[in-house]
C-alpha cells in the first residue's frame, strides 16, 4: 500500500479507499494503479470503461440523492446477484416489506429525513420488484426471527397486510422464507443480521449493515463461515409449511 500510494502520489488511506470501493474513483487513477499492479491491459481497459459510466444509467439513479454510497454499492451487487440469503432478527427485511410497513419503518428511522421518506420507500419497493420478475427472478432464501413478526410496525392493518404479503411471497417458487421460533434458543447468528450475495460469474460476498456504513467481506474463508451460519440457521428454523402456518396463525390472532 505504501508503494502504491507513492506511485500515485496520494495517501495510503486513498489507496485503501480505492481498493475497498468505498467511494467513486477517477478512472485515470484506477488505470494507473492497475497498471502498477501488472493487471492485464485488456482488463484494465474494461474496468476503466465501467468506471467512466455515470450513475444515470443505474436502475437506482432516481434515488441517488437519498441513498448513501455504501447502500448504492449494495443495490448494484444485489441487482447483479443470482441468489440472496439473509438473516434478519429485528424486523421484516426490506426486500419483503409492503409499502405500508416500509412507510412506518421510514417514519421511525433516524437517518431518513421526513422529506425523503417517500423516496426511500419507493427505492425499497423498486428493489423488491426483482422477486416477481418473470424473466430474471431473484432466488431468495430468508430466515426471520419470530420476534420480527411480533414487533408492531405501523397499525394493526399494516401488520396484517405485511404478514399476508409474506405468505404470498412464500408461495413463489424462487422464494423460501423460514422463521426461527424464539424457543429455539441459542443459534450461530446471534451476533446479528447479515446477507449473502451469490453470483453466476463471481465469488460470493457477505454483507453486514451498520448504523451509518456497511462491511463487505470477499475473503473466501470469512464468506464460508457465513455460508455455514446460513445453513445452520435454515436447519434451526421452521420449514416453509410450518412457517406459513405460524404466519397464518398470527394473522388470525390479529383480527379485531
JSON list of C-alpha atoms in Angstrom, two decimals:
[
{"chain": "A", "resi": 1, "resn": "UNK", "atom": "CA", "xyz": [0.00, 0.00, 0.00]},
{"chain": "A", "resi": 2, "resn": "UNK", "atom": "CA", "xyz": [2.87, 2.35, 0.80]},
{"chain": "A", "resi": 3, "resn": "UNK", "atom": "CA", "xyz": [4.46, 1.73, -2.62]},
{"chain": "A", "resi": 4, "resn": "UNK", "atom": "CA", "xyz": [1.12, 2.14, -4.40]},
{"chain": "A", "resi": 5, "resn": "UNK", "atom": "CA", "xyz": [0.49, 5.46, -2.66]},
{"chain": "A", "resi": 6, "resn": "UNK", "atom": "CA", "xyz": [3.95, 6.68, -3.59]},
{"chain": "A", "resi": 7, "resn": "UNK", "atom": "CA", "xyz": [3.44, 5.62, -7.22]},
{"chain": "A", "resi": 8, "resn": "UNK", "atom": "CA", "xyz": [0.19, 7.61, -7.49]},
{"chain": "A", "resi": 9, "resn": "UNK", "atom": "CA", "xyz": [1.39, 10.46, -5.29]},
{"chain": "A", "resi": 10, "resn": "UNK", "atom": "CA", "xyz": [-1.53, 10.03, -2.86]},
{"chain": "A", "resi": 11, "resn": "UNK", "atom": "CA", "xyz": [-2.02, 8.97, 0.77]},
{"chain": "A", "resi": 12, "resn": "UNK", "atom": "CA", "xyz": [-2.21, 5.35, 1.88]},
{"chain": "A", "resi": 13, "resn": "UNK", "atom": "CA", "xyz": [-5.78, 5.94, 3.06]},
{"chain": "A", "resi": 14, "resn": "UNK", "atom": "CA", "xyz": [-6.64, 6.96, -0.51]},
{"chain": "A", "resi": 15, "resn": "UNK", "atom": "CA", "xyz": [-5.33, 3.61, -1.77]},
{"chain": "A", "resi": 16, "resn": "UNK", "atom": "CA", "xyz": [-7.30, 1.80, 0.92]},
{"chain": "A", "resi": 17, "resn": "UNK", "atom": "CA", "xyz": [-10.49, 3.57, -0.15]},
{"chain": "A", "resi": 18, "resn": "UNK", "atom": "CA", "xyz": [-9.83, 2.79, -3.81]},
{"chain": "A", "resi": 19, "resn": "UNK", "atom": "CA", "xyz": [-9.31, -0.90, -3.12]},
{"chain": "A", "resi": 20, "resn": "UNK", "atom": "CA", "xyz": [-12.36, -1.21, -0.88]},
{"chain": "A", "resi": 21, "resn": "UNK", "atom": "CA", "xyz": [-14.66, 0.59, -3.33]},
{"chain": "A", "resi": 22, "resn": "UNK", "atom": "CA", "xyz": [-15.69, 2.98, -0.60]},
{"chain": "A", "resi": 23, "resn": "UNK", "atom": "CA", "xyz": [-16.00, 5.96, -2.94]},
{"chain": "A", "resi": 24, "resn": "UNK", "atom": "CA", "xyz": [-16.19, 6.53, -6.67]},
{"chain": "A", "resi": 25, "resn": "UNK", "atom": "CA", "xyz": [-12.67, 6.85, -8.14]},
{"chain": "A", "resi": 26, "resn": "UNK", "atom": "CA", "xyz": [-11.28, 8.80, -11.13]},
{"chain": "A", "resi": 27, "resn": "UNK", "atom": "CA", "xyz": [-10.82, 6.28, -13.96]},
{"chain": "A", "resi": 28, "resn": "UNK", "atom": "CA", "xyz": [-7.35, 7.63, -14.73]},
{"chain": "A", "resi": 29, "resn": "UNK", "atom": "CA", "xyz": [-6.14, 6.88, -11.22]},
{"chain": "A", "resi": 30, "resn": "UNK", "atom": "CA", "xyz": [-7.72, 3.42, -11.36]},
{"chain": "A", "resi": 31, "resn": "UNK", "atom": "CA", "xyz": [-5.91, 2.68, -14.64]},
{"chain": "A", "resi": 32, "resn": "UNK", "atom": "CA", "xyz": [-2.58, 3.87, -13.24]},
{"chain": "A", "resi": 33, "resn": "UNK", "atom": "CA", "xyz": [-2.96, 1.78, -10.10]},
{"chain": "A", "resi": 34, "resn": "UNK", "atom": "CA", "xyz": [-3.96, -1.38, -12.01]},
{"chain": "A", "resi": 35, "resn": "UNK", "atom": "CA", "xyz": [-1.04, -0.95, -14.38]},
{"chain": "A", "resi": 36, "resn": "UNK", "atom": "CA", "xyz": [1.25, -0.67, -11.35]},
{"chain": "A", "resi": 37, "resn": "UNK", "atom": "CA", "xyz": [-0.22, -3.98, -10.17]},
{"chain": "A", "resi": 38, "resn": "UNK", "atom": "CA", "xyz": [0.64, -5.54, -13.58]},
{"chain": "A", "resi": 39, "resn": "UNK", "atom": "CA", "xyz": [-3.01, -6.24, -14.43]},
{"chain": "A", "resi": 40, "resn": "UNK", "atom": "CA", "xyz": [-3.83, -7.42, -17.93]},
{"chain": "A", "resi": 41, "resn": "UNK", "atom": "CA", "xyz": [-4.19, -4.39, -20.27]},
{"chain": "A", "resi": 42, "resn": "UNK", "atom": "CA", "xyz": [-7.50, -5.64, -21.70]},
{"chain": "A", "resi": 43, "resn": "UNK", "atom": "CA", "xyz": [-8.97, -5.98, -18.23]},
{"chain": "A", "resi": 44, "resn": "UNK", "atom": "CA", "xyz": [-7.72, -2.52, -17.31]},
{"chain": "A", "resi": 45, "resn": "UNK", "atom": "CA", "xyz": [-9.45, -1.08, -20.37]},
{"chain": "A", "resi": 46, "resn": "UNK", "atom": "CA", "xyz": [-12.72, -2.79, -19.44]},
{"chain": "A", "resi": 47, "resn": "UNK", "atom": "CA", "xyz": [-12.60, -1.65, -15.82]},
{"chain": "A", "resi": 48, "resn": "UNK", "atom": "CA", "xyz": [-11.79, 1.93, -16.84]},
{"chain": "A", "resi": 49, "resn": "UNK", "atom": "CA", "xyz": [-14.70, 1.89, -19.30]},
{"chain": "A", "resi": 50, "resn": "UNK", "atom": "CA", "xyz": [-17.01, 0.78, -16.50]},
{"chain": "A", "resi": 51, "resn": "UNK", "atom": "CA", "xyz": [-15.62, 3.47, -14.23]},
{"chain": "A", "resi": 52, "resn": "UNK", "atom": "CA", "xyz": [-16.37, 6.15, -16.80]},
{"chain": "A", "resi": 53, "resn": "UNK", "atom": "CA", "xyz": [-20.07, 5.29, -16.77]},
{"chain": "A", "resi": 54, "resn": "UNK", "atom": "CA", "xyz": [-22.03, 7.64, -14.55]},
{"chain": "A", "resi": 55, "resn": "UNK", "atom": "CA", "xyz": [-24.88, 6.74, -12.23]},
{"chain": "A", "resi": 56, "resn": "UNK", "atom": "CA", "xyz": [-27.60, 7.94, -14.61]},
{"chain": "A", "resi": 57, "resn": "UNK", "atom": "CA", "xyz": [-27.72, 4.51, -16.24]},
{"chain": "A", "resi": 58, "resn": "UNK", "atom": "CA", "xyz": [-28.18, 2.65, -12.96]},
{"chain": "A", "resi": 59, "resn": "UNK", "atom": "CA", "xyz": [-31.65, 1.45, -12.00]},
{"chain": "A", "resi": 60, "resn": "UNK", "atom": "CA", "xyz": [-31.36, 3.27, -8.69]},
{"chain": "A", "resi": 61, "resn": "UNK", "atom": "CA", "xyz": [-30.41, 6.62, -10.29]},
{"chain": "A", "resi": 62, "resn": "UNK", "atom": "CA", "xyz": [-33.75, 8.29, -9.32]},
{"chain": "A", "resi": 63, "resn": "UNK", "atom": "CA", "xyz": [-32.87, 7.64, -5.67]},
{"chain": "A", "resi": 64, "resn": "UNK", "atom": "CA", "xyz": [-29.18, 8.60, -5.83]},
{"chain": "A", "resi": 65, "resn": "UNK", "atom": "CA", "xyz": [-29.80, 11.71, -3.74]},
{"chain": "A", "resi": 66, "resn": "UNK", "atom": "CA", "xyz": [-31.29, 9.85, -0.77]},
{"chain": "A", "resi": 67, "resn": "UNK", "atom": "CA", "xyz": [-29.22, 6.67, -0.50]},
{"chain": "A", "resi": 68, "resn": "UNK", "atom": "CA", "xyz": [-25.63, 6.69, 0.80]},
{"chain": "A", "resi": 69, "resn": "UNK", "atom": "CA", "xyz": [-22.68, 5.44, -1.23]},
{"chain": "A", "resi": 70, "resn": "UNK", "atom": "CA", "xyz": [-22.37, 2.18, 0.71]},
{"chain": "A", "resi": 71, "resn": "UNK", "atom": "CA", "xyz": [-26.02, 1.36, 0.03]},
{"chain": "A", "resi": 72, "resn": "UNK", "atom": "CA", "xyz": [-25.66, 2.18, -3.67]},
{"chain": "A", "resi": 73, "resn": "UNK", "atom": "CA", "xyz": [-22.89, -0.39, -3.84]},
{"chain": "A", "resi": 74, "resn": "UNK", "atom": "CA", "xyz": [-25.13, -2.96, -2.19]},
{"chain": "A", "resi": 75, "resn": "UNK", "atom": "CA", "xyz": [-28.03, -2.14, -4.53]},
{"chain": "A", "resi": 76, "resn": "UNK", "atom": "CA", "xyz": [-25.75, -2.67, -7.50]},
{"chain": "A", "resi": 77, "resn": "UNK", "atom": "CA", "xyz": [-24.47, -6.00, -6.18]},
{"chain": "A", "resi": 78, "resn": "UNK", "atom": "CA", "xyz": [-27.97, -7.14, -5.29]},
{"chain": "A", "resi": 79, "resn": "UNK", "atom": "CA", "xyz": [-29.14, -6.30, -8.79]},
{"chain": "A", "resi": 80, "resn": "UNK", "atom": "CA", "xyz": [-26.36, -8.42, -10.32]},
{"chain": "A", "resi": 81, "resn": "UNK", "atom": "CA", "xyz": [-26.75, -11.33, -7.94]},
{"chain": "A", "resi": 82, "resn": "UNK", "atom": "CA", "xyz": [-28.34, -14.62, -8.90]},
{"chain": "A", "resi": 83, "resn": "UNK", "atom": "CA", "xyz": [-29.45, -15.52, -5.39]},
{"chain": "A", "resi": 84, "resn": "UNK", "atom": "CA", "xyz": [-29.51, -13.94, -1.94]},
{"chain": "A", "resi": 85, "resn": "UNK", "atom": "CA", "xyz": [-29.68, -15.28, 1.58]},
{"chain": "A", "resi": 86, "resn": "UNK", "atom": "CA", "xyz": [-30.37, -13.05, 4.54]},
{"chain": "A", "resi": 87, "resn": "UNK", "atom": "CA", "xyz": [-30.92, -13.41, 8.25]},
{"chain": "A", "resi": 88, "resn": "UNK", "atom": "CA", "xyz": [-33.00, -10.68, 9.88]},
{"chain": "A", "resi": 89, "resn": "UNK", "atom": "CA", "xyz": [-33.58, -10.74, 13.66]},
{"chain": "A", "resi": 90, "resn": "UNK", "atom": "CA", "xyz": [-35.34, -7.44, 14.39]},
{"chain": "A", "resi": 91, "resn": "UNK", "atom": "CA", "xyz": [-37.84, -6.57, 11.66]},
{"chain": "A", "resi": 92, "resn": "UNK", "atom": "CA", "xyz": [-39.14, -7.78, 8.32]},
{"chain": "A", "resi": 93, "resn": "UNK", "atom": "CA", "xyz": [-36.34, -7.38, 5.79]},
{"chain": "A", "resi": 94, "resn": "UNK", "atom": "CA", "xyz": [-36.59, -4.55, 3.26]},
{"chain": "A", "resi": 95, "resn": "UNK", "atom": "CA", "xyz": [-37.00, -6.87, 0.28]},
{"chain": "A", "resi": 96, "resn": "UNK", "atom": "CA", "xyz": [-40.06, -8.42, 1.92]},
{"chain": "A", "resi": 97, "resn": "UNK", "atom": "CA", "xyz": [-41.76, -5.26, 3.14]},
{"chain": "A", "resi": 98, "resn": "UNK", "atom": "CA", "xyz": [-45.10, -3.93, 1.98]},
{"chain": "A", "resi": 99, "resn": "UNK", "atom": "CA", "xyz": [-45.40, -0.25, 1.17]},
{"chain": "A", "resi": 100, "resn": "UNK", "atom": "CA", "xyz": [-47.32, 0.39, 4.39]},
{"chain": "A", "resi": 101, "resn": "UNK", "atom": "CA", "xyz": [-44.73, -1.40, 6.52]},
{"chain": "A", "resi": 102, "resn": "UNK", "atom": "CA", "xyz": [-41.83, 0.33, 4.75]},
{"chain": "A", "resi": 103, "resn": "UNK", "atom": "CA", "xyz": [-43.52, 3.72, 5.28]},
{"chain": "A", "resi": 104, "resn": "UNK", "atom": "CA", "xyz": [-43.82, 3.05, 9.00]},
{"chain": "A", "resi": 105, "resn": "UNK", "atom": "CA", "xyz": [-40.17, 1.96, 9.19]},
{"chain": "A", "resi": 106, "resn": "UNK", "atom": "CA", "xyz": [-39.00, 5.07, 7.31]},
{"chain": "A", "resi": 107, "resn": "UNK", "atom": "CA", "xyz": [-41.05, 7.30, 9.61]},
{"chain": "A", "resi": 108, "resn": "UNK", "atom": "CA", "xyz": [-39.22, 5.91, 12.63]},
{"chain": "A", "resi": 109, "resn": "UNK", "atom": "CA", "xyz": [-35.73, 5.81, 11.11]},
{"chain": "A", "resi": 110, "resn": "UNK", "atom": "CA", "xyz": [-33.34, 8.42, 12.47]},
{"chain": "A", "resi": 111, "resn": "UNK", "atom": "CA", "xyz": [-31.26, 8.56, 9.29]},
{"chain": "A", "resi": 112, "resn": "UNK", "atom": "CA", "xyz": [-34.25, 9.20, 6.98]},
{"chain": "A", "resi": 113, "resn": "UNK", "atom": "CA", "xyz": [-35.33, 12.83, 6.68]},
{"chain": "A", "resi": 114, "resn": "UNK", "atom": "CA", "xyz": [-39.13, 13.24, 6.66]},
{"chain": "A", "resi": 115, "resn": "UNK", "atom": "CA", "xyz": [-38.91, 14.94, 3.27]},
{"chain": "A", "resi": 116, "resn": "UNK", "atom": "CA", "xyz": [-37.12, 11.89, 1.82]},
{"chain": "A", "resi": 117, "resn": "UNK", "atom": "CA", "xyz": [-39.34, 9.20, 3.34]},
{"chain": "A", "resi": 118, "resn": "UNK", "atom": "CA", "xyz": [-41.43, 8.65, 0.20]},
{"chain": "A", "resi": 119, "resn": "UNK", "atom": "CA", "xyz": [-38.30, 8.30, -1.94]},
{"chain": "A", "resi": 120, "resn": "UNK", "atom": "CA", "xyz": [-36.76, 5.81, 0.47]},
{"chain": "A", "resi": 121, "resn": "UNK", "atom": "CA", "xyz": [-39.95, 3.74, 0.41]},
{"chain": "A", "resi": 122, "resn": "UNK", "atom": "CA", "xyz": [-40.03, 3.91, -3.40]},
{"chain": "A", "resi": 123, "resn": "UNK", "atom": "CA", "xyz": [-36.43, 2.69, -3.54]},
{"chain": "A", "resi": 124, "resn": "UNK", "atom": "CA", "xyz": [-37.31, -0.26, -1.31]},
{"chain": "A", "resi": 125, "resn": "UNK", "atom": "CA", "xyz": [-40.32, -1.17, -3.45]},
{"chain": "A", "resi": 126, "resn": "UNK", "atom": "CA", "xyz": [-38.25, -1.00, -6.63]},
{"chain": "A", "resi": 127, "resn": "UNK", "atom": "CA", "xyz": [-35.67, -3.39, -5.15]},
{"chain": "A", "resi": 128, "resn": "UNK", "atom": "CA", "xyz": [-38.43, -5.85, -4.30]},
{"chain": "A", "resi": 129, "resn": "UNK", "atom": "CA", "xyz": [-39.73, -5.97, -7.89]},
{"chain": "A", "resi": 130, "resn": "UNK", "atom": "CA", "xyz": [-36.93, -8.41, -8.74]},
{"chain": "A", "resi": 131, "resn": "UNK", "atom": "CA", "xyz": [-38.66, -11.03, -6.59]},
{"chain": "A", "resi": 132, "resn": "UNK", "atom": "CA", "xyz": [-41.58, -11.22, -9.02]},
{"chain": "A", "resi": 133, "resn": "UNK", "atom": "CA", "xyz": [-39.66, -10.62, -12.24]},
{"chain": "A", "resi": 134, "resn": "UNK", "atom": "CA", "xyz": [-40.72, -13.46, -14.57]},
{"chain": "A", "resi": 135, "resn": "UNK", "atom": "CA", "xyz": [-37.66, -13.12, -16.82]},
{"chain": "A", "resi": 136, "resn": "UNK", "atom": "CA", "xyz": [-34.93, -12.78, -14.20]},
{"chain": "A", "resi": 137, "resn": "UNK", "atom": "CA", "xyz": [-36.32, -13.56, -10.74]},
{"chain": "A", "resi": 138, "resn": "UNK", "atom": "CA", "xyz": [-34.06, -13.26, -7.73]},
{"chain": "A", "resi": 139, "resn": "UNK", "atom": "CA", "xyz": [-33.74, -16.55, -5.86]},
{"chain": "A", "resi": 140, "resn": "UNK", "atom": "CA", "xyz": [-34.25, -15.69, -2.21]},
{"chain": "A", "resi": 141, "resn": "UNK", "atom": "CA", "xyz": [-33.67, -17.66, 0.97]},
{"chain": "A", "resi": 142, "resn": "UNK", "atom": "CA", "xyz": [-34.63, -15.77, 4.13]},
{"chain": "A", "resi": 143, "resn": "UNK", "atom": "CA", "xyz": [-34.57, -16.56, 7.82]},
{"chain": "A", "resi": 144, "resn": "UNK", "atom": "CA", "xyz": [-36.50, -14.26, 10.15]},
{"chain": "A", "resi": 145, "resn": "UNK", "atom": "CA", "xyz": [-36.69, -14.34, 13.91]},
{"chain": "A", "resi": 146, "resn": "UNK", "atom": "CA", "xyz": [-40.17, -14.89, 15.30]},
{"chain": "A", "resi": 147, "resn": "UNK", "atom": "CA", "xyz": [-39.80, -11.66, 17.29]},
{"chain": "A", "resi": 148, "resn": "UNK", "atom": "CA", "xyz": [-39.62, -9.72, 14.00]},
{"chain": "A", "resi": 149, "resn": "UNK", "atom": "CA", "xyz": [-43.17, -10.88, 13.22]},
{"chain": "A", "resi": 150, "resn": "UNK", "atom": "CA", "xyz": [-44.48, -9.85, 16.62]},
{"chain": "A", "resi": 151, "resn": "UNK", "atom": "CA", "xyz": [-42.87, -6.40, 16.63]},
{"chain": "A", "resi": 152, "resn": "UNK", "atom": "CA", "xyz": [-45.65, -3.86, 15.86]},
{"chain": "A", "resi": 153, "resn": "UNK", "atom": "CA", "xyz": [-44.73, -1.65, 12.92]},
{"chain": "A", "resi": 154, "resn": "UNK", "atom": "CA", "xyz": [-47.50, 0.71, 11.89]},
{"chain": "A", "resi": 155, "resn": "UNK", "atom": "CA", "xyz": [-51.06, -0.08, 12.93]},
{"chain": "A", "resi": 156, "resn": "UNK", "atom": "CA", "xyz": [-52.82, -3.45, 13.09]},
{"chain": "A", "resi": 157, "resn": "UNK", "atom": "CA", "xyz": [-53.92, -3.25, 9.46]},
{"chain": "A", "resi": 158, "resn": "UNK", "atom": "CA", "xyz": [-50.34, -2.62, 8.30]},
{"chain": "A", "resi": 159, "resn": "UNK", "atom": "CA", "xyz": [-49.11, -5.65, 10.25]},
{"chain": "A", "resi": 160, "resn": "UNK", "atom": "CA", "xyz": [-51.86, -7.90, 8.88]},
{"chain": "A", "resi": 161, "resn": "UNK", "atom": "CA", "xyz": [-51.02, -6.76, 5.36]},
{"chain": "A", "resi": 162, "resn": "UNK", "atom": "CA", "xyz": [-47.34, -7.43, 5.95]},
{"chain": "A", "resi": 163, "resn": "UNK", "atom": "CA", "xyz": [-47.94, -10.91, 7.28]},
{"chain": "A", "resi": 164, "resn": "UNK", "atom": "CA", "xyz": [-50.26, -11.71, 4.36]},
{"chain": "A", "resi": 165, "resn": "UNK", "atom": "CA", "xyz": [-47.56, -10.45, 1.99]},
{"chain": "A", "resi": 166, "resn": "UNK", "atom": "CA", "xyz": [-45.04, -12.87, 3.50]},
{"chain": "A", "resi": 167, "resn": "UNK", "atom": "CA", "xyz": [-47.45, -15.74, 2.93]},
{"chain": "A", "resi": 168, "resn": "UNK", "atom": "CA", "xyz": [-47.98, -14.73, -0.70]},
{"chain": "A", "resi": 169, "resn": "UNK", "atom": "CA", "xyz": [-44.24, -14.43, -1.34]},
{"chain": "A", "resi": 170, "resn": "UNK", "atom": "CA", "xyz": [-43.57, -17.81, 0.24]},
{"chain": "A", "resi": 171, "resn": "UNK", "atom": "CA", "xyz": [-45.79, -19.44, -2.37]},
{"chain": "A", "resi": 172, "resn": "UNK", "atom": "CA", "xyz": [-43.45, -18.30, -5.18]},
{"chain": "A", "resi": 173, "resn": "UNK", "atom": "CA", "xyz": [-41.03, -20.97, -6.48]},
{"chain": "A", "resi": 174, "resn": "UNK", "atom": "CA", "xyz": [-37.98, -18.68, -6.15]},
{"chain": "A", "resi": 175, "resn": "UNK", "atom": "CA", "xyz": [-38.61, -17.72, -2.52]},
{"chain": "A", "resi": 176, "resn": "UNK", "atom": "CA", "xyz": [-38.05, -19.69, 0.68]},
{"chain": "A", "resi": 177, "resn": "UNK", "atom": "CA", "xyz": [-38.89, -17.78, 3.88]},
{"chain": "A", "resi": 178, "resn": "UNK", "atom": "CA", "xyz": [-38.35, -19.53, 7.20]},
{"chain": "A", "resi": 179, "resn": "UNK", "atom": "CA", "xyz": [-38.90, -18.40, 10.78]},
{"chain": "A", "resi": 180, "resn": "UNK", "atom": "CA", "xyz": [-36.85, -19.31, 13.83]},
{"chain": "A", "resi": 181, "resn": "UNK", "atom": "CA", "xyz": [-39.04, -19.72, 16.88]},
{"chain": "A", "resi": 182, "resn": "UNK", "atom": "CA", "xyz": [-37.90, -17.79, 19.93]},
{"chain": "A", "resi": 183, "resn": "UNK", "atom": "CA", "xyz": [-37.96, -21.08, 21.81]},
{"chain": "A", "resi": 184, "resn": "UNK", "atom": "CA", "xyz": [-35.10, -22.34, 19.59]},
{"chain": "A", "resi": 185, "resn": "UNK", "atom": "CA", "xyz": [-32.73, -20.52, 21.94]},
{"chain": "A", "resi": 186, "resn": "UNK", "atom": "CA", "xyz": [-29.07, -20.00, 21.06]},
{"chain": "A", "resi": 187, "resn": "UNK", "atom": "CA", "xyz": [-28.04, -20.34, 17.42]},
{"chain": "A", "resi": 188, "resn": "UNK", "atom": "CA", "xyz": [-24.99, -19.42, 15.25]},
{"chain": "A", "resi": 189, "resn": "UNK", "atom": "CA", "xyz": [-26.19, -15.95, 14.18]},
{"chain": "A", "resi": 190, "resn": "UNK", "atom": "CA", "xyz": [-26.96, -14.27, 17.48]},
{"chain": "A", "resi": 191, "resn": "UNK", "atom": "CA", "xyz": [-24.25, -11.73, 16.56]},
{"chain": "A", "resi": 192, "resn": "UNK", "atom": "CA", "xyz": [-26.75, -10.08, 14.23]},
{"chain": "A", "resi": 193, "resn": "UNK", "atom": "CA", "xyz": [-28.14, -9.54, 10.75]},
{"chain": "A", "resi": 194, "resn": "UNK", "atom": "CA", "xyz": [-26.19, -10.49, 7.61]},
{"chain": "A", "resi": 195, "resn": "UNK", "atom": "CA", "xyz": [-26.71, -11.02, 3.89]},
{"chain": "A", "resi": 196, "resn": "UNK", "atom": "CA", "xyz": [-25.01, -13.39, 1.44]},
{"chain": "A", "resi": 197, "resn": "UNK", "atom": "CA", "xyz": [-24.93, -12.42, -2.24]},
{"chain": "A", "resi": 198, "resn": "UNK", "atom": "CA", "xyz": [-24.26, -15.16, -4.78]},
{"chain": "A", "resi": 199, "resn": "UNK", "atom": "CA", "xyz": [-23.37, -14.53, -8.42]},
{"chain": "A", "resi": 200, "resn": "UNK", "atom": "CA", "xyz": [-23.17, -16.56, -11.58]},
{"chain": "A", "resi": 201, "resn": "UNK", "atom": "CA", "xyz": [-19.65, -15.49, -12.55]},
{"chain": "A", "resi": 202, "resn": "UNK", "atom": "CA", "xyz": [-18.16, -14.10, -9.33]},
{"chain": "A", "resi": 203, "resn": "UNK", "atom": "CA", "xyz": [-17.37, -15.25, -5.82]},
{"chain": "A", "resi": 204, "resn": "UNK", "atom": "CA", "xyz": [-19.90, -14.85, -3.02]},
{"chain": "A", "resi": 205, "resn": "UNK", "atom": "CA", "xyz": [-19.98, -11.65, -0.98]},
{"chain": "A", "resi": 206, "resn": "UNK", "atom": "CA", "xyz": [-21.09, -11.34, 2.65]},
{"chain": "A", "resi": 207, "resn": "UNK", "atom": "CA", "xyz": [-22.68, -8.04, 3.66]},
{"chain": "A", "resi": 208, "resn": "UNK", "atom": "CA", "xyz": [-23.17, -6.71, 7.19]},
{"chain": "A", "resi": 209, "resn": "UNK", "atom": "CA", "xyz": [-25.00, -3.41, 7.62]},
{"chain": "A", "resi": 210, "resn": "UNK", "atom": "CA", "xyz": [-24.01, -0.99, 10.37]},
{"chain": "A", "resi": 211, "resn": "UNK", "atom": "CA", "xyz": [-25.68, 2.20, 11.64]},
{"chain": "A", "resi": 212, "resn": "UNK", "atom": "CA", "xyz": [-24.12, 4.51, 9.06]},
{"chain": "A", "resi": 213, "resn": "UNK", "atom": "CA", "xyz": [-21.98, 2.19, 6.95]},
{"chain": "A", "resi": 214, "resn": "UNK", "atom": "CA", "xyz": [-21.62, -1.40, 5.83]},
{"chain": "A", "resi": 215, "resn": "UNK", "atom": "CA", "xyz": [-18.98, -4.12, 5.72]},
{"chain": "A", "resi": 216, "resn": "UNK", "atom": "CA", "xyz": [-18.38, -6.16, 2.58]},
{"chain": "A", "resi": 217, "resn": "UNK", "atom": "CA", "xyz": [-16.48, -9.43, 3.00]},
{"chain": "A", "resi": 218, "resn": "UNK", "atom": "CA", "xyz": [-14.85, -11.11, 0.00]},
{"chain": "A", "resi": 219, "resn": "UNK", "atom": "CA", "xyz": [-12.29, -13.34, 1.71]},
{"chain": "A", "resi": 220, "resn": "UNK", "atom": "CA", "xyz": [-13.32, -16.95, 0.93]},
{"chain": "A", "resi": 221, "resn": "UNK", "atom": "CA", "xyz": [-12.65, -18.19, 4.46]},
{"chain": "A", "resi": 222, "resn": "UNK", "atom": "CA", "xyz": [-14.80, -15.49, 6.04]},
{"chain": "A", "resi": 223, "resn": "UNK", "atom": "CA", "xyz": [-17.57, -15.87, 3.47]},
{"chain": "A", "resi": 224, "resn": "UNK", "atom": "CA", "xyz": [-17.52, -19.63, 4.03]},
{"chain": "A", "resi": 225, "resn": "UNK", "atom": "CA", "xyz": [-18.16, -19.04, 7.73]},
{"chain": "A", "resi": 226, "resn": "UNK", "atom": "CA", "xyz": [-21.26, -17.00, 6.86]},
{"chain": "A", "resi": 227, "resn": "UNK", "atom": "CA", "xyz": [-22.42, -19.71, 4.48]},
{"chain": "A", "resi": 228, "resn": "UNK", "atom": "CA", "xyz": [-22.12, -22.25, 7.28]},
{"chain": "A", "resi": 229, "resn": "UNK", "atom": "CA", "xyz": [-24.13, -19.96, 9.56]},
{"chain": "A", "resi": 230, "resn": "UNK", "atom": "CA", "xyz": [-26.79, -19.66, 6.87]},
{"chain": "A", "resi": 231, "resn": "UNK", "atom": "CA", "xyz": [-27.10, -23.44, 6.61]},
{"chain": "A", "resi": 232, "resn": "UNK", "atom": "CA", "xyz": [-27.30, -23.77, 10.40]},
{"chain": "A", "resi": 233, "resn": "UNK", "atom": "CA", "xyz": [-29.99, -21.09, 10.56]},
{"chain": "A", "resi": 234, "resn": "UNK", "atom": "CA", "xyz": [-32.10, -22.81, 7.91]},
{"chain": "A", "resi": 235, "resn": "UNK", "atom": "CA", "xyz": [-31.77, -26.08, 9.80]},
{"chain": "A", "resi": 236, "resn": "UNK", "atom": "CA", "xyz": [-32.80, -24.43, 13.09]},
{"chain": "A", "resi": 237, "resn": "UNK", "atom": "CA", "xyz": [-35.79, -22.64, 11.54]},
{"chain": "A", "resi": 238, "resn": "UNK", "atom": "CA", "xyz": [-39.25, -23.97, 10.84]},
{"chain": "A", "resi": 239, "resn": "UNK", "atom": "CA", "xyz": [-39.73, -25.41, 7.36]},
{"chain": "A", "resi": 240, "resn": "UNK", "atom": "CA", "xyz": [-41.71, -23.39, 4.78]},
{"chain": "A", "resi": 241, "resn": "UNK", "atom": "CA", "xyz": [-45.01, -25.18, 5.56]},
{"chain": "A", "resi": 242, "resn": "UNK", "atom": "CA", "xyz": [-44.64, -24.71, 9.33]},
{"chain": "A", "resi": 243, "resn": "UNK", "atom": "CA", "xyz": [-43.54, -21.10, 8.76]},
{"chain": "A", "resi": 244, "resn": "UNK", "atom": "CA", "xyz": [-46.69, -20.44, 6.73]},
{"chain": "A", "resi": 245, "resn": "UNK", "atom": "CA", "xyz": [-48.83, -22.00, 9.47]},
{"chain": "A", "resi": 246, "resn": "UNK", "atom": "CA", "xyz": [-47.21, -19.75, 12.08]},
{"chain": "A", "resi": 247, "resn": "UNK", "atom": "CA", "xyz": [-47.71, -16.62, 9.98]},
{"chain": "A", "resi": 248, "resn": "UNK", "atom": "CA", "xyz": [-51.33, -17.58, 9.26]},
{"chain": "A", "resi": 249, "resn": "UNK", "atom": "CA", "xyz": [-51.96, -18.02, 12.98]},
{"chain": "A", "resi": 250, "resn": "UNK", "atom": "CA", "xyz": [-50.51, -14.56, 13.65]},
{"chain": "A", "resi": 251, "resn": "UNK", "atom": "CA", "xyz": [-52.85, -13.07, 11.03]},
{"chain": "A", "resi": 252, "resn": "UNK", "atom": "CA", "xyz": [-55.78, -14.84, 12.63]},
{"chain": "A", "resi": 253, "resn": "UNK", "atom": "CA", "xyz": [-54.75, -13.62, 16.07]},
{"chain": "A", "resi": 254, "resn": "UNK", "atom": "CA", "xyz": [-54.52, -10.02, 14.87]},
{"chain": "A", "resi": 255, "resn": "UNK", "atom": "CA", "xyz": [-58.16, -9.89, 13.80]},
{"chain": "A", "resi": 256, "resn": "UNK", "atom": "CA", "xyz": [-60.10, -7.26, 15.79]}
]
